[in-house]
Amino acid sequence: MNTPRTALAQFTVKGVVDYCTVCECCGRTNLKRTVALMPLDCEGNEEGQVSYYGTQCAADALRWTMTKVTNTAQLANRQHQERDDWARRIISVFGPVEYATHWEQAHLWISRNPNSTSSPSKSIADLLAQARTQLTDTALGPARPHTVAEFRPHWVLWDGAKVRHTVAVLPDQDAARQKLRTVQRELRARRVLTRAFTVQALDAQSAKESAHAAAALARYKAQNDAEGWLTGDVRDWR
Ligand SMILES: [Zn+2]
């Protein structure tokens, strides 16, 4: 299957997967894992579909050593995971205000990015689009949850300034409550008083971020109310 086009093609290594065990280059089966290779066009842009090659065939296609292929693929997996985490945080924080008024979007945006001069609505739309592209990328497996409908409740322990702990309420609410009480008791022993509340988010890390965003928003509103200038026209920011 080594067509001349493949032989000449340039690839970028998207990562390594273990659910695909057949090399699409030579047809070898029962591989422990395969390397996801994305073809690049002559300008270096990703073009077309990912192919899954055994490490040896990937090394041949890239003209690399197998060690370099393995190391590059493992790094790519970690970076993919980090981008997934980022994307979940973005969707958890900004997904709920996607269809909010410009005024509400601007409040949230400015509370988190006080020095931003870009349009809040456009910035939020751009971030959400990037985040969805990331979580629906299937090079390394099926699409991950990425919609507000897929949010799950999380309990957040808040000490008045920062999040101390987050726990997924489901699937075992009793276990979650027990965990929360244990952490709360430990913190109390260290004289840290916390309050628990519920946040809807894609994962625990995102719930923490959402809680901080809510706190930033509350602070921003309180500050502006105190200064009494909260009367501007948000259309200026569009
Ligand atoms: Zn092969």
Short mmCIF file of N, CA, C and O and ligand atoms in Angstrom, two decimals, residues 22-29 31 52-58 60, ligand 1:
data_model
loop_
_atom_site.label_atom_id
_atom_site.label_comp_id
_atom_site.label_asym_id
_atom_site.label_seq_id
_atom_site.Cartn_x
_atom_site.Cartn_y
_atom_site.Cartn_z
N VAL A 22 -3.98 -2.38 13.88
CA VAL A 22 -3.57 -2.77 12.54
C VAL A 22 -2.82 -1.63 11.89
O VAL A 22 -3.27 -0.49 11.93
N CYS A 23 -1.65 -1.93 11.30
CA CYS A 23 -0.90 -0.89 10.59
C CYS A 23 -1.55 -0.64 9.24
O CYS A 23 -1.70 -1.58 8.44
N GLU A 24 -1.94 0.60 8.98
CA GLU A 24 -2.59 0.92 7.70
C GLU A 24 -1.57 0.99 6.57
O GLU A 24 -1.95 1.13 5.41
N CYS A 25 -0.30 0.93 6.90
CA CYS A 25 0.73 1.00 5.87
C CYS A 25 1.03 -0.39 5.32
O CYS A 25 0.90 -0.64 4.13
N CYS A 26 1.38 -1.34 6.20
CA CYS A 26 1.79 -2.67 5.73
C CYS A 26 0.77 -3.75 6.07
O CYS A 26 0.91 -4.89 5.63
N GLY A 27 -0.26 -3.39 6.87
CA GLY A 27 -1.29 -4.36 7.18
C GLY A 27 -0.99 -5.29 8.34
O GLY A 27 -1.77 -6.21 8.63
N ARG A 28 0.15 -5.09 9.02
CA ARG A 28 0.46 -5.95 10.17
C ARG A 28 -0.63 -5.82 11.22
O ARG A 28 -1.13 -4.72 11.47
N THR A 29 -0.96 -6.95 11.84
CA THR A 29 -2.04 -6.94 12.83
C THR A 29 -1.50 -7.23 14.23
O THR A 29 -0.32 -7.51 14.39
N LEU A 31 -0.88 -5.36 16.69
CA LEU A 31 0.12 -4.44 17.26
C LEU A 31 -0.39 -3.97 18.62
O LEU A 31 -1.59 -3.90 18.86
N TYR A 52 -3.20 5.32 10.78
CA TYR A 52 -2.60 4.68 11.95
C TYR A 52 -1.55 3.69 11.47
O TYR A 52 -1.87 2.73 10.79
N TYR A 53 -0.30 3.98 11.81
CA TYR A 53 0.83 3.16 11.38
C TYR A 53 1.47 2.51 12.60
O TYR A 53 1.54 3.13 13.67
N GLY A 54 2.01 1.30 12.39
CA GLY A 54 2.87 0.73 13.41
C GLY A 54 4.11 1.61 13.56
O GLY A 54 4.42 2.41 12.69
N THR A 55 4.78 1.47 14.71
CA THR A 55 5.91 2.35 14.98
C THR A 55 6.99 2.24 13.90
O THR A 55 7.55 3.25 13.47
N GLN A 56 7.25 1.03 13.44
CA GLN A 56 8.29 0.85 12.42
C GLN A 56 7.92 1.57 11.12
O GLN A 56 8.73 2.31 10.55
N CYS A 57 6.69 1.38 10.65
CA CYS A 57 6.27 2.03 9.41
C CYS A 57 6.22 3.55 9.58
O CYS A 57 6.55 4.30 8.66
N ALA A 58 5.80 4.01 10.79
CA ALA A 58 5.79 5.45 11.05
C ALA A 58 7.22 6.00 10.97
O ALA A 58 7.47 7.07 10.39
N ASP A 60 9.69 4.77 9.27
CA ASP A 60 10.09 4.79 7.86
C ASP A 60 9.48 5.98 7.13
O ASP A 60 10.16 6.68 6.37
ZN ZN B 1 3.31 -1.23 8.96
#
